[in-house]
Amino acid sequence: MNKTIIGPLLAGLLFSLAGCGPGISPSDKSENSAVPANNAAAAAPKPARPAPEVVAPLVLEGSGLGLASGTLPFGTPKAAAVEAVAKALGRAPSKRGLNQDCGGGGMEFAEWKDEITLWFEEGSFAGWDSNGELKTAGGVGIGSGRAQVAALPGFEVEESTLGTEFRAGGLSGILASAAPGAKVTNLWGGATCVFR
C-alpha cells in the first residue's frame, strides 16, 4: 500500500477512535460542569455588610438635648434630666452643686467631666455647656470653624466681655478670635452660668 495513503488513513482512524470513547459531548459539558446548587452559595462571594451607624449618646440642640429615645427639652424636671443624661452617657455626673457666681443669680448644675454640664433654674433643666466632643445634628461643636457656625440660621457675632461671642440656631458660644478661620472654643444652649 502506498505510504501517502496510509498516513492520512491512520490519522483519521485514530481521530474517530478518540471520539468513540465515553467522552462528554459539548451539549453535555454545560450541564455536567455546573456547580451543584448546594455549593453555589459557598462559591459566591458574600456581600459586604454596611458599617453600623454610630449613634451619638447626646446631640446638642438649641432647645435642649437630643437622645436616642427622643428629646430632652428645657423645662424638664431636674431629676428626670439628670437621669436621662446619666443613662445616655452610661455614668452618673462627676460633680453636682450650686454656683452662686452666675450673672443672673445662683444656678444648680450637674457636670459630666469633659463632656457636658447641665444647668437648672427653679428645679428645671434650663441650659447646657458643652465641655467635650458632643455636637449638634449638623456637626457643630467645640472645634468647629466659624464658617460652619455662620451657616446656622440667625448667625450673629459681636465682641463682648467674653470675647468674640456668637448666637446662631438657638446656640451661643465663643470663637477664638474675629478671624474668618477662628474655631469655636465654648458652646452652650439655653440659660447657663455666664458672668459678664
Tab-separated table of C-alpha atoms in Angstrom:
chain	number	residue	atom	x	y	z
A	1	MET	CA	0.000	0.000	0.000
A	2	ASN	CA	1.150	3.465	-0.768
A	3	LYS	CA	2.695	5.299	2.173
A	4	THR	CA	0.984	8.522	1.116
A	5	ILE	CA	-2.441	6.921	1.623
A	6	ILE	CA	-1.608	5.123	4.909
A	7	GLY	CA	-0.665	8.301	6.779
A	8	PRO	CA	-3.998	10.081	6.319
A	9	LEU	CA	-5.980	6.837	6.863
A	10	LEU	CA	-4.185	6.132	10.116
A	11	ALA	CA	-4.717	9.698	11.358
A	12	GLY	CA	-8.439	9.520	10.502
A	13	LEU	CA	-8.796	6.155	12.255
A	14	LEU	CA	-7.143	7.429	15.404
A	15	PHE	CA	-9.330	10.556	15.392
A	16	SER	CA	-12.532	8.540	15.021
A	17	LEU	CA	-11.478	6.113	17.779
A	18	ALA	CA	-10.808	9.016	20.131
A	19	GLY	CA	-14.373	10.241	19.543
A	20	CYS	CA	-15.885	6.791	20.334
A	21	GLY	CA	-14.843	6.680	23.958
A	22	PRO	CA	-17.058	7.599	26.909
A	23	GLY	CA	-16.384	11.304	26.443
A	24	ILE	CA	-18.586	14.286	27.060
A	25	SER	CA	-20.233	15.972	24.156
A	26	PRO	CA	-20.289	19.766	24.018
A	27	SER	CA	-24.041	19.729	24.820
A	28	ASP	CA	-23.435	17.561	27.929
A	29	LYS	CA	-20.497	19.640	29.078
A	30	SER	CA	-22.541	22.657	30.175
A	31	GLU	CA	-24.950	20.516	32.222
A	32	ASN	CA	-22.298	18.380	33.921
A	33	SER	CA	-19.880	21.198	34.649
A	34	ALA	CA	-22.432	23.311	36.514
A	35	VAL	CA	-21.751	23.776	40.232
A	36	PRO	CA	-24.303	21.882	42.319
A	37	ALA	CA	-26.904	24.144	43.948
A	38	ASN	CA	-25.648	23.493	47.479
A	39	ASN	CA	-22.117	24.589	46.500
A	40	ALA	CA	-23.223	27.690	44.561
A	41	ALA	CA	-23.814	29.752	47.705
A	42	ALA	CA	-20.460	28.753	49.159
A	43	ALA	CA	-18.634	29.720	45.969
A	44	ALA	CA	-20.322	33.124	45.633
A	45	PRO	CA	-18.594	35.965	47.499
A	46	LYS	CA	-20.532	37.268	50.493
A	47	PRO	CA	-21.822	40.817	50.090
A	48	ALA	CA	-20.061	43.335	52.311
A	49	ARG	CA	-22.085	44.370	55.332
A	50	PRO	CA	-22.533	48.109	55.767
A	51	ALA	CA	-20.713	49.524	58.762
A	52	PRO	CA	-23.072	50.028	61.695
A	53	GLU	CA	-24.147	53.636	62.114
A	54	VAL	CA	-22.573	55.262	65.143
A	55	VAL	CA	-25.254	56.950	67.194
A	56	ALA	CA	-24.125	59.787	69.449
A	57	PRO	CA	-25.294	59.401	73.059
A	58	LEU	CA	-26.363	63.065	73.155
A	59	VAL	CA	-26.988	65.631	70.437
A	60	LEU	CA	-26.711	69.326	71.254
A	61	GLU	CA	-29.829	71.326	70.402
A	62	GLY	CA	-30.850	74.937	70.859
A	63	SER	CA	-33.979	73.834	72.721
A	64	GLY	CA	-32.396	71.122	74.882
A	65	LEU	CA	-30.674	67.832	74.061
A	66	GLY	CA	-31.369	65.028	71.625
A	67	LEU	CA	-31.330	61.465	72.953
A	68	ALA	CA	-31.536	58.138	71.130
A	69	SER	CA	-35.014	57.773	72.666
A	70	GLY	CA	-36.259	61.282	71.784
A	71	THR	CA	-35.611	64.791	73.079
A	72	LEU	CA	-34.823	66.293	76.461
A	73	PRO	CA	-36.305	69.801	76.262
A	74	PHE	CA	-35.540	72.723	78.536
A	75	GLY	CA	-38.088	72.774	81.347
A	76	THR	CA	-37.714	69.042	82.127
A	77	PRO	CA	-37.607	68.439	85.918
A	78	LYS	CA	-34.026	68.278	87.235
A	79	ALA	CA	-34.147	64.651	88.460
A	80	ALA	CA	-35.524	63.393	85.126
A	81	ALA	CA	-32.940	65.374	83.136
A	82	VAL	CA	-30.001	64.085	85.215
A	83	GLU	CA	-31.291	60.511	84.974
A	84	ALA	CA	-31.740	60.730	81.175
A	85	VAL	CA	-28.237	62.118	80.567
A	86	ALA	CA	-26.655	59.642	83.011
A	87	LYS	CA	-28.343	56.793	81.126
A	88	ALA	CA	-27.246	58.177	77.733
A	89	LEU	CA	-23.615	58.613	78.820
A	90	GLY	CA	-23.506	55.424	80.884
A	91	ARG	CA	-22.372	57.105	84.100
A	92	ALA	CA	-23.537	59.409	86.871
A	93	PRO	CA	-22.425	63.049	86.951
A	94	SER	CA	-18.871	63.550	88.222
A	95	LYS	CA	-19.919	66.674	90.122
A	96	ARG	CA	-23.140	68.317	91.315
A	97	GLY	CA	-23.656	71.572	93.136
A	98	LEU	CA	-24.749	75.187	93.199
A	99	ASN	CA	-22.831	78.057	91.610
A	100	GLN	CA	-23.668	81.375	93.284
A	101	ASP	CA	-21.439	83.404	90.941
A	102	CYS	CA	-23.698	83.283	87.866
A	103	GLY	CA	-24.688	86.563	86.253
A	104	GLY	CA	-28.430	86.096	86.859
A	105	GLY	CA	-28.091	84.558	90.334
A	106	GLY	CA	-27.206	81.125	91.669
A	107	MET	CA	-27.807	78.066	89.486
A	108	GLU	CA	-27.655	74.362	90.280
A	109	PHE	CA	-25.615	72.133	87.989
A	110	ALA	CA	-24.704	68.530	87.176
A	111	GLU	CA	-21.374	68.035	85.398
A	112	TRP	CA	-20.055	65.100	83.381
A	113	LYS	CA	-16.340	65.926	83.244
A	114	ASP	CA	-15.010	66.555	79.733
A	115	GLU	CA	-18.494	66.097	78.191
A	116	ILE	CA	-21.322	68.344	79.336
A	117	THR	CA	-22.701	70.405	82.216
A	118	LEU	CA	-26.460	70.747	82.753
A	119	TRP	CA	-27.792	73.906	84.410
A	120	PHE	CA	-31.017	74.167	86.421
A	121	GLU	CA	-33.273	77.036	87.439
A	122	GLU	CA	-36.082	76.514	89.945
A	123	GLY	CA	-35.707	72.733	89.730
A	124	SER	CA	-35.903	72.504	85.915
A	125	PHE	CA	-33.386	71.881	83.131
A	126	ALA	CA	-32.537	75.365	81.836
A	127	GLY	CA	-29.366	75.005	79.754
A	128	TRP	CA	-26.191	73.120	78.920
A	129	ASP	CA	-22.485	73.832	78.410
A	130	SER	CA	-20.522	71.534	76.102
A	131	ASN	CA	-17.212	70.507	77.651
A	132	GLY	CA	-16.035	67.973	75.105
A	133	GLU	CA	-16.796	66.332	71.782
A	134	LEU	CA	-20.605	66.404	71.705
A	135	LYS	CA	-22.076	68.019	68.588
A	136	THR	CA	-25.330	69.184	67.040
A	137	ALA	CA	-27.078	67.030	64.441
A	138	GLY	CA	-25.307	69.189	61.835
A	139	GLY	CA	-21.876	68.516	63.360
A	140	VAL	CA	-21.317	71.833	65.154
A	141	GLY	CA	-19.345	71.534	68.376
A	142	ILE	CA	-16.216	72.751	70.105
A	143	GLY	CA	-13.508	72.987	67.456
A	144	SER	CA	-15.916	73.750	64.588
A	145	GLY	CA	-14.886	76.587	62.285
A	146	ARG	CA	-16.597	79.957	62.059
A	147	ALA	CA	-17.895	79.143	58.547
A	148	GLN	CA	-19.774	76.096	59.860
A	149	VAL	CA	-21.389	78.145	62.641
A	150	ALA	CA	-22.165	81.015	60.253
A	151	ALA	CA	-24.225	78.596	58.126
A	152	LEU	CA	-26.726	78.175	61.005
A	153	PRO	CA	-29.885	80.300	60.891
A	154	GLY	CA	-29.776	83.719	62.552
A	155	PHE	CA	-25.978	83.895	62.863
A	156	GLU	CA	-24.846	86.977	64.791
A	157	VAL	CA	-21.417	87.793	66.163
A	158	GLU	CA	-20.213	90.570	68.478
A	159	GLU	CA	-17.265	91.455	70.644
A	160	SER	CA	-18.334	91.183	74.290
A	161	THR	CA	-16.659	90.929	77.680
A	162	LEU	CA	-16.434	87.181	76.963
A	163	GLY	CA	-14.601	87.630	73.631
A	164	THR	CA	-15.896	87.035	70.095
A	165	GLU	CA	-19.379	85.844	71.028
A	166	PHE	CA	-21.894	84.369	68.595
A	167	ARG	CA	-25.514	83.285	68.510
A	168	ALA	CA	-26.927	81.005	65.824
A	169	GLY	CA	-29.593	78.331	65.507
A	170	GLY	CA	-30.540	78.615	69.189
A	171	LEU	CA	-26.911	78.111	70.258
A	172	SER	CA	-24.429	80.534	71.800
A	173	GLY	CA	-20.685	80.396	72.097
A	174	ILE	CA	-17.271	81.947	71.822
A	175	LEU	CA	-14.915	81.954	68.837
A	176	ALA	CA	-11.147	82.012	69.415
A	177	SER	CA	-10.956	85.358	67.571
A	178	ALA	CA	-12.694	87.521	64.988
A	179	ALA	CA	-10.645	85.907	62.199
A	180	PRO	CA	-12.564	84.116	59.392
A	181	GLY	CA	-10.904	80.792	60.251
A	182	ALA	CA	-11.457	81.017	64.029
A	183	LYS	CA	-12.660	77.920	65.878
A	184	VAL	CA	-15.409	77.536	68.487
A	185	THR	CA	-13.868	77.406	71.987
A	186	ASN	CA	-17.073	77.440	74.063
A	187	LEU	CA	-20.593	76.329	73.175
A	188	TRP	CA	-23.823	76.432	75.154
A	189	GLY	CA	-27.586	76.370	74.823
A	190	GLY	CA	-30.333	77.864	76.977
A	191	ALA	CA	-29.655	79.578	80.319
A	192	THR	CA	-26.195	78.858	81.723
A	193	CYS	CA	-23.861	80.316	84.301
A	194	VAL	CA	-22.296	83.122	82.283
A	195	PHE	CA	-20.874	86.064	84.183
A	196	ARG	CA	-20.422	89.150	82.018
